[in-house]
XYZ file of C-alpha atoms in Angstrom:
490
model
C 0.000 0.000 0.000
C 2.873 2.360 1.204
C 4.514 1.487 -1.925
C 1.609 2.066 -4.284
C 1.112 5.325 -2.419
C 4.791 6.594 -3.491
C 4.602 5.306 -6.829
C 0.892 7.419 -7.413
C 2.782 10.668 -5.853
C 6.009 10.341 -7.609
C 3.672 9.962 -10.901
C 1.746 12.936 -10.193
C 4.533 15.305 -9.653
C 6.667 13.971 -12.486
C 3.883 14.857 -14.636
C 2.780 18.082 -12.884
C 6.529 19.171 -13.312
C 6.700 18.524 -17.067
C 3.909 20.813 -17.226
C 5.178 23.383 -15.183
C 8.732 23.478 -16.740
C 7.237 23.055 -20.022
C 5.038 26.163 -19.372
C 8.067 27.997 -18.352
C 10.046 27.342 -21.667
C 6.822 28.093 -23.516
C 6.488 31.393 -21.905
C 9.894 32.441 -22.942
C 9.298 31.728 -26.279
C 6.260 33.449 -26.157
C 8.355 36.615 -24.701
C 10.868 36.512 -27.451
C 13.970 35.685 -25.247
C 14.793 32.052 -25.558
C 15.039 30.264 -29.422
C 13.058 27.166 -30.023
C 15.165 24.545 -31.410
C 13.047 21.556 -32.637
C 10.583 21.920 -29.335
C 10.665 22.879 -25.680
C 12.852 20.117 -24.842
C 15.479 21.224 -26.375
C 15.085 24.891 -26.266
C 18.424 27.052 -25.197
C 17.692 30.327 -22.230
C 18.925 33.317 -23.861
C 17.585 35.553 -21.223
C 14.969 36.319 -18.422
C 11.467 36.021 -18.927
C 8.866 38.862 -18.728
C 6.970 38.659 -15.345
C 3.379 39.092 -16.652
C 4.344 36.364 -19.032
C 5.603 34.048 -16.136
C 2.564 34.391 -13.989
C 0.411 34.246 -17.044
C 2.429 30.731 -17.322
C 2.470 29.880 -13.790
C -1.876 30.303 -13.962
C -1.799 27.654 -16.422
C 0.055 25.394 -14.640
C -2.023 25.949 -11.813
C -5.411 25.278 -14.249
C -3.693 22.196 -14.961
C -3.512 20.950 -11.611
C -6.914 22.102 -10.761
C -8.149 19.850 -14.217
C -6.275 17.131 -13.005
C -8.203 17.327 -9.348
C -11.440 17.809 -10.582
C -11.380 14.621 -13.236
C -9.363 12.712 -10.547
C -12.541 13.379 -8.101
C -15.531 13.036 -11.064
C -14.178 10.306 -12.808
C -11.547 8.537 -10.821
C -7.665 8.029 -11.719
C -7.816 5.700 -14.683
C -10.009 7.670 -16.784
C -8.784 10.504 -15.818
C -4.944 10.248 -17.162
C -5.797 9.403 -20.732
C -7.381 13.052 -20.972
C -5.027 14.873 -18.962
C -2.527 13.770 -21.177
C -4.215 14.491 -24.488
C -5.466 17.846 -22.948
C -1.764 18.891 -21.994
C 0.304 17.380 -25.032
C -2.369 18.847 -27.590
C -2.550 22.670 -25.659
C 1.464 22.917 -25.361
C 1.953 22.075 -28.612
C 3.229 18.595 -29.262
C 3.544 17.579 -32.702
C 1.466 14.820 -34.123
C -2.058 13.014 -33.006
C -0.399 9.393 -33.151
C 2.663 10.371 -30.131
C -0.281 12.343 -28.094
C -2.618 8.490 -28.222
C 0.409 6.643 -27.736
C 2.007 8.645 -24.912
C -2.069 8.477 -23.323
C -2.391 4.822 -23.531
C 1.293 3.770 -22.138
C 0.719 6.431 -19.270
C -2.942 4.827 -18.546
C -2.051 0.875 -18.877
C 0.731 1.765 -16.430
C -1.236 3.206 -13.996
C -3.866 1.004 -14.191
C -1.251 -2.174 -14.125
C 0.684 -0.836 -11.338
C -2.630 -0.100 -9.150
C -5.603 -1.739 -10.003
C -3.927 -5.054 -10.755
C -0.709 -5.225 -8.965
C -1.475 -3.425 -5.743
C -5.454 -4.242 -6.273
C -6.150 -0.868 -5.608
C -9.292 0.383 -6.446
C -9.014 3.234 -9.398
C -12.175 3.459 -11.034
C -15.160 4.526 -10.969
C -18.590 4.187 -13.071
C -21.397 1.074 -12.801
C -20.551 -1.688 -11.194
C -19.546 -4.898 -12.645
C -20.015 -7.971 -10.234
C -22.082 -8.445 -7.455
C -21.231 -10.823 -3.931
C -23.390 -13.685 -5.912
C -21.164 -14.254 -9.250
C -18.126 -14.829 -7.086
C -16.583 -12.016 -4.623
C -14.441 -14.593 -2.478
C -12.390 -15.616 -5.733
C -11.793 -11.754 -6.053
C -11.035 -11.251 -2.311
C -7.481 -10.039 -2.068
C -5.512 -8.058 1.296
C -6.822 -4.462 -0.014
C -7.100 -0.988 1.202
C -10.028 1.008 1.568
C -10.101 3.921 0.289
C -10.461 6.794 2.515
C -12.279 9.171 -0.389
C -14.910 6.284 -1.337
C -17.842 8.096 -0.285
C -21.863 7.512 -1.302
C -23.267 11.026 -0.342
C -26.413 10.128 -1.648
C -26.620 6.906 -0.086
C -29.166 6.491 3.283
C -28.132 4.403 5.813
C -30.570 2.740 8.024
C -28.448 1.142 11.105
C -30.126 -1.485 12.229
C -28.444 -2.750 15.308
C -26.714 -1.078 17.506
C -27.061 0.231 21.105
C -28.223 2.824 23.447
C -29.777 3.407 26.974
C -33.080 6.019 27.673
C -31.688 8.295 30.319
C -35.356 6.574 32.664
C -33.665 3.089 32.533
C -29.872 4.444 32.585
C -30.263 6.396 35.820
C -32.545 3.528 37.784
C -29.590 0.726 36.249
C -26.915 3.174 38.192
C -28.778 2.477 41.346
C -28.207 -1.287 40.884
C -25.316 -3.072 42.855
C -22.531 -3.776 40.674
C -23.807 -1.551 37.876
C -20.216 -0.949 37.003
C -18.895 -4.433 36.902
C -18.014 -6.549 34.152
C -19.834 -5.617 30.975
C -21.527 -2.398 33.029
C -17.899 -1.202 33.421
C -17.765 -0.803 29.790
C -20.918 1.081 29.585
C -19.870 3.866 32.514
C -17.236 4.331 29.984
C -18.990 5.558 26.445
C -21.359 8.536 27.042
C -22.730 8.040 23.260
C -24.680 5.074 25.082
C -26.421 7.055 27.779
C -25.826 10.751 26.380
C -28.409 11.785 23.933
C -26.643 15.173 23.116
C -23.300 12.604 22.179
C -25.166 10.198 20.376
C -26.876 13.005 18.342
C -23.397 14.419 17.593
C -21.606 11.197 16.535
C -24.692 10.872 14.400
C -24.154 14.762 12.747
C -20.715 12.826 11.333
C -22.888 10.867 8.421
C -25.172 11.728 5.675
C -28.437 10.582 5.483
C -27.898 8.413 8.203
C -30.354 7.328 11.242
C -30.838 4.532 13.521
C -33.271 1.866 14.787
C -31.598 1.226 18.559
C -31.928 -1.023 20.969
C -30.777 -1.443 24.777
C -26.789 -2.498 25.544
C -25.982 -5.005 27.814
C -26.550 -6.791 30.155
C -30.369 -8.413 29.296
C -32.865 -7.323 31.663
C -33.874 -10.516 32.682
C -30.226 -10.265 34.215
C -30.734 -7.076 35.937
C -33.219 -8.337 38.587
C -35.546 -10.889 39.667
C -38.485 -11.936 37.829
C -40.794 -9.892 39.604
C -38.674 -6.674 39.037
C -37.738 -6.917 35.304
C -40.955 -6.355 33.597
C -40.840 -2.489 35.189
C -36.976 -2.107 33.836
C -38.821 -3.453 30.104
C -41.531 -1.083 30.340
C -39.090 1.811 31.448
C -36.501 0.978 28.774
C -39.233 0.555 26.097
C -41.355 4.029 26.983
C -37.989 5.484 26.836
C -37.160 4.585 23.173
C -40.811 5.394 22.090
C -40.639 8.954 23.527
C -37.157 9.493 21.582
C -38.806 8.083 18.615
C -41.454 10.260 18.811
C -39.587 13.540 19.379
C -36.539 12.669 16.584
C -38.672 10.475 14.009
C -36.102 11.813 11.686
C -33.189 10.402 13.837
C -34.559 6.912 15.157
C -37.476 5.494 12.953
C -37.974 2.627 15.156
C -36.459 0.951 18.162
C -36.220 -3.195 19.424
C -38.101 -3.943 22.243
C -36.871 -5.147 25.306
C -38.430 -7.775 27.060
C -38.162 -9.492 30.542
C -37.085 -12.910 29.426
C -37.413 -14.202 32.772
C -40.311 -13.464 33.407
C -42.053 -15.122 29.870
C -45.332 -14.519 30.637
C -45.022 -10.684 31.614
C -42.828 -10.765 28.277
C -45.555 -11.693 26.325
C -47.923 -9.040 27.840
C -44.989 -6.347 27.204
C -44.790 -7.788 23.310
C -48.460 -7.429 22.913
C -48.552 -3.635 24.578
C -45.292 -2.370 22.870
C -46.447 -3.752 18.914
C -50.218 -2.687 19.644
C -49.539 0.770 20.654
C -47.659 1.520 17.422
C -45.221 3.511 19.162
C -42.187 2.532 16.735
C -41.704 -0.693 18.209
C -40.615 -2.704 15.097
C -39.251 -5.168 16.574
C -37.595 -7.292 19.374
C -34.152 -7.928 20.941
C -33.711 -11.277 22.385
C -30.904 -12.368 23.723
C -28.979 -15.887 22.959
C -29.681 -17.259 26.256
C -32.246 -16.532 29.178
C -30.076 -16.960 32.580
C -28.507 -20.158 30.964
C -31.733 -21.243 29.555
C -31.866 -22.372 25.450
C -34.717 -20.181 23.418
C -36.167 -23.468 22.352
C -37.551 -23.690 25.815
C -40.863 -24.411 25.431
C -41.278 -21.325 27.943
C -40.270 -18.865 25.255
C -42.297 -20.377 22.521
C -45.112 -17.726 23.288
C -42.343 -14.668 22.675
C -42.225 -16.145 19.054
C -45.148 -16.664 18.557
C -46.371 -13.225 19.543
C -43.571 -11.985 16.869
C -44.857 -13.691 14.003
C -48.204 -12.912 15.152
C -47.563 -9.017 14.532
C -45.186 -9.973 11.835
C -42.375 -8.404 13.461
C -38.653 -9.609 13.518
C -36.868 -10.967 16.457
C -33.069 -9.939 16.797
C -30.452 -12.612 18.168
C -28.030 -10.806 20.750
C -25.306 -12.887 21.921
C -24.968 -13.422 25.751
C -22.359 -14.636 27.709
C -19.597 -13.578 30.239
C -16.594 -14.679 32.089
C -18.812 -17.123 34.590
C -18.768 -19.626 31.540
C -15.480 -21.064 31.702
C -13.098 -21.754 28.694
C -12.035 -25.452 29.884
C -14.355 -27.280 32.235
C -11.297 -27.590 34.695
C -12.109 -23.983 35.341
C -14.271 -21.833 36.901
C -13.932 -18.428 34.648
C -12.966 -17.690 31.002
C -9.874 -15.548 31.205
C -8.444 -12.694 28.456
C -12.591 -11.996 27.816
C -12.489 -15.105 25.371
C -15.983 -15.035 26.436
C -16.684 -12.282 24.533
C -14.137 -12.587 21.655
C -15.399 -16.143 20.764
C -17.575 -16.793 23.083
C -20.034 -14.356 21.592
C -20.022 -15.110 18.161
C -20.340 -19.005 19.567
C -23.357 -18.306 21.480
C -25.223 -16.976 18.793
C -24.301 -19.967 16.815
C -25.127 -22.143 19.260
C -28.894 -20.385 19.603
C -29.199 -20.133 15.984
C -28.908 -24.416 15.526
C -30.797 -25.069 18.685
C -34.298 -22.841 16.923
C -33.306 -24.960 13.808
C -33.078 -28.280 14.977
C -35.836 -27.714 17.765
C -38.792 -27.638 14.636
C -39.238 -23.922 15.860
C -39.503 -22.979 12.542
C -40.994 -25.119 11.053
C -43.880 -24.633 13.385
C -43.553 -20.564 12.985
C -43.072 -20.678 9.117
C -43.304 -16.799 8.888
C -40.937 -16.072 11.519
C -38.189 -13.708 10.741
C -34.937 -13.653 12.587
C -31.798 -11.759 12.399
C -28.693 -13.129 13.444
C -26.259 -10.017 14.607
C -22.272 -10.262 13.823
C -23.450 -11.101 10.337
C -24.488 -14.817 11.460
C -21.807 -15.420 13.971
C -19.560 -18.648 13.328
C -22.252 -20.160 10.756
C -20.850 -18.736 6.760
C -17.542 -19.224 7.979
C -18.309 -22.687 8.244
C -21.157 -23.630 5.797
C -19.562 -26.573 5.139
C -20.132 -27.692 8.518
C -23.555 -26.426 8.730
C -24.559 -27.951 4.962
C -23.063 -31.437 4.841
C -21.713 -31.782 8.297
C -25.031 -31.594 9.485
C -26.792 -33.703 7.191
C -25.106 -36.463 8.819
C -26.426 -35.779 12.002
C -26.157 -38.612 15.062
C -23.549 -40.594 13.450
C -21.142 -38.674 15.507
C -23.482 -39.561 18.762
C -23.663 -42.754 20.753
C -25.017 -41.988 23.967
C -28.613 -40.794 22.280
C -30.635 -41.523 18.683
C -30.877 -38.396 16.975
C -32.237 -40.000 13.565
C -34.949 -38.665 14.121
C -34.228 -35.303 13.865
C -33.452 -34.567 10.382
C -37.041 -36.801 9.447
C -39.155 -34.356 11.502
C -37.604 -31.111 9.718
C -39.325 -30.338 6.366
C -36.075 -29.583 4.878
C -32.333 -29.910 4.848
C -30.834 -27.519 8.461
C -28.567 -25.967 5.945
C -31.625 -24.691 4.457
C -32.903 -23.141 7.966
C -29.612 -21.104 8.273
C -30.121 -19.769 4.838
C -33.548 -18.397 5.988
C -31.999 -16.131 8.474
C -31.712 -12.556 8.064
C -27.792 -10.917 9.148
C -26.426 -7.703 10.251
C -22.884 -5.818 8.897
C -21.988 -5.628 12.381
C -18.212 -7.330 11.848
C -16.256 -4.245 13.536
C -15.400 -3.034 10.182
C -13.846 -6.547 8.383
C -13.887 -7.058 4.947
C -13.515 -10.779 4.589
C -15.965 -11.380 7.597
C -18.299 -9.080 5.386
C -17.638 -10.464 2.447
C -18.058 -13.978 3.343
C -21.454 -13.286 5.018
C -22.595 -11.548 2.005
C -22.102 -15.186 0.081
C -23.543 -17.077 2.142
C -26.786 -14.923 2.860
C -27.236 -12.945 -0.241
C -27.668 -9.087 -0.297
C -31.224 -9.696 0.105
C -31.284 -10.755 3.610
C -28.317 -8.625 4.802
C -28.869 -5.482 6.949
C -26.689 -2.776 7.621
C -25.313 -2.152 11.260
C -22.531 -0.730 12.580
C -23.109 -2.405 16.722
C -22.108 1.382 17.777
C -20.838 2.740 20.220
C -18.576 0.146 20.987
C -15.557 0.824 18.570
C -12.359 2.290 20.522
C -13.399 5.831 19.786
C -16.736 4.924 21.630
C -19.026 5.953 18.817
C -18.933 6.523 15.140
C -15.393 4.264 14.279
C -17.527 0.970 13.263
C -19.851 3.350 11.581
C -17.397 4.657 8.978
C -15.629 1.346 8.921
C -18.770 -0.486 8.059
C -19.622 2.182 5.384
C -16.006 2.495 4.147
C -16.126 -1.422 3.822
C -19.243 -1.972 1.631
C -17.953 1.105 -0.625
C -14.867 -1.033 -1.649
C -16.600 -4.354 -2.485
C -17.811 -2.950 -5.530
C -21.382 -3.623 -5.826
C -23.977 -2.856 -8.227
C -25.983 0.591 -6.984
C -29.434 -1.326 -6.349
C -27.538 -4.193 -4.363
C -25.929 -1.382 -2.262
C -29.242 -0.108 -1.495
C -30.719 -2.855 -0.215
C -27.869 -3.739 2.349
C -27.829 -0.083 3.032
C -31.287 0.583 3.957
C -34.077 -0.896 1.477
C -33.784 -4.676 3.371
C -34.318 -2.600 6.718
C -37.167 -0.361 5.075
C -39.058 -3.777 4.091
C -38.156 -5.724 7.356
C -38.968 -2.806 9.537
C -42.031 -1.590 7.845
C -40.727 2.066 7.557
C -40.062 4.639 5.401
């Protein structure tokens, strides 16, 4: 990259100082104190130039530079050289049509060898070729991303990430051990609690807004059963009222619901989706206190999201009291979050697919946050791994499993919707974007949680899809179209 840089610079001013020095011999001539021989390459200084004449000269060059920005930001660098070229060569006089094309065209294949190919660094712009469907993993290469990609017009609709109503924040301070663990994370990133922050790390993007939901920890993990439902109900009045006053800001929020408390969750479901208060849909996390969501407790929170068509979001759950190595009693260097995150989500994601959940909720919709965890990475553990399932198993007969689904698990996974929410990857992104199509992939940046505590995985995310190269209508889907349809918003 370095390298490439250099090369692009040393280019640049090699070619801007032809034109200035060139300039300068052509003024003289002009002034009648040098003596063309043959052209300005060869031309002999027989005395000083006229000033007027120089700064006439030196306004050229400076046109020239200013031509060369403005096609370099319209049109990109490759197209761009072929006409600077021809535009310089023809106005300072070079001799013949044929050396002006041929100069052009060894200048441009250069350039375009030397970057595009060699360095894979993106240098053109115009309509898209290719699309994550036809192939973008054999075209996946170590690559920059350009800084100056931008999509002004482009809207962004984030659909996952997090934030707390200043009701819920202040009662959670109040809480013992509110700044423990994952809570000591929280104290630290106002743009999670601060509404004036998160409204300014917001001002950053264009046409950008966000459907939030709470941070962690779950509620059913801030209290007892009999106390949660009132943290859900203050956390979910909260979002409404900011919906309601910022509608151009936050569209919609996920409810929050007291998980252990499943029949008070239900009632919440059922108030929060009735009212029509810009509940669009619900946050569930991967685990309930240790309990699996195919608990035939939870069923009933499903079913009351397909009932108001409405999609549930999988948040992954877990922290450092679920050991690494049964030998121990705690996970150590947070590999409960690093892996044991995206694992947990995994984990939830085959235990609704192999349960018959939905199978019996056919119009369920769920969304899988990290872009689907653990499960593209390893489809072919998911696809033909499972299919084999119980011949790995002795202690139980699980042949009965795959007879009772109506089709193949791999199948299940593939009905999943996903989230951009891979702390600015490319690979992770691109490899998600195969395996669920740009259909069922939503953009999210999981902000504020990036180490400048607020819009970092929002410009990474965006700077990310800008160098995959899509087509403009598979942009806008990821971008906000697949959120617009899931979320039933404008």
């Amino acid at each position: 990259m370095i390298v490439g840089i250099m090369t692009l610079i040393f280019c640049v001013v090699g070619l801007l100082s032809q034109v200035f020095t060139r300039s300068v011999q052509a003024a003289r001539v002009a002034a009648g104190e040098v003596r063309r021989e043959v052209h300005y390459d060869t031309a002999v200084d027989h005395g000083d130039i006229d000033r007027k004449t120089m700064f006439a000269r030196a306004a050229t060059f400076l046109g020239y530079l200013v031509l060369f920005i403005v096609l370099m930001a319209t049109i990109g660098l490759i197209p761009t050289i072929p006409i600077f070229v021809a535009a310089f060569m023809w106005f300072e006089g070079r001799e013949k049509w044929h050396v002006i094309l041929a100069h052009s065209v060894a200048l441009t294949l250069f350039v375009y060898f030397v970057f595009d190919q060699l360095l894979r660094i993106p240098c053109r712009d115009g309509p898209k070729s290719h699309s994550v469907s036809s192939g973008m993993l054999d075209d996946l290469r170590e690559s920059s991303i350009p800084s100056n990609q931008k999509e002004c017009d482009m809207q962004y609709l984030d659909a996952f990430n997090h934030f707390f109503p200043k009701p819920l924040w202040d009662k959670i301070q109040t809480f013992e051990g509110a700044g423990k663990n994952i809570g000591k994370r929280m104290q630290n990133i106002p743009c999670i609690f601060d509404l004036d922050e998160r409204l300014r790390v917001m001002d950053q993007f264009e046409n950008y807004r966000q459907v939030i939901s709470l941070g962690m920890p779950p509620i059913e993990q801030m209290g007892t059963p009999e106390a949660t439902p009132e943290l859900a109900r203050l956390g979910n009045e909260g979002f409404a009222e900011l919906c309601a006053k910022y509608p151009e800001r936050f569209p919609g929020y996920l409810a929050a619901l007291p998980m252990n408390n499943p029949d008070e969750a239900i009632k919440e479901l059922e108030r929060v989706f009735s009212a029509n208060d810009e509940a669009v849909g619900v946050q569930v996390h991967t685990n309930v206190n240790g309990a699996p969501l195919d608990d035939e407790r939870f069923f009933g929170i499903f079913e009351t999201a397909q009932k108001y068509d409405r999609p549930v979001f999988l948040h992954p759950s877990r922290g450092e009291e679920m050991p690494d190595y049964a030998a121990e009693d705690k996970s150590r260097y947070e590999i409960w979050w690093t892996f044991g995150w995206p694992y947990e989500t995994s984990a939830a994601m085959a235990r609704i697919v192999l349960s018959g959940m939905m199978d019996k909720l056919p119009n369920l919709k769920l969304l899988a946050h990290h872009l689907g965890a653990m499960v593209p990475y390893f489809e072919g553990r998911v696809g033909p791994g499972q299919d084999q399932l119980g011949k790995r198993t002795s202690t139980e007969d699980l042949s009965h499993v795959l007879r009772d689904l109506k089709k193949r698990p791999f199948d299940y996974f593939k009905d999943f919707y996903a989230d951009t929410a891979v702390f600015g990857s490319r690979p992770a992104t691109v490899c998600g974007l195969e395996f669920y199509g740009v259909d069922k992939v939503l953009f999210a940046s999981d902000s504020p949680f990036d180490p400048e505590k607020g819009p970092g995985y929002i410009r990474d995310t965006i700077a990310v899809l800008n160098s995959l190269d899509l087509p403009r209508d598979d942009m806008e889907k990821i971008c906000f179209r697949n959120a617009q349809k899931l979320f039933r918003i404008q």
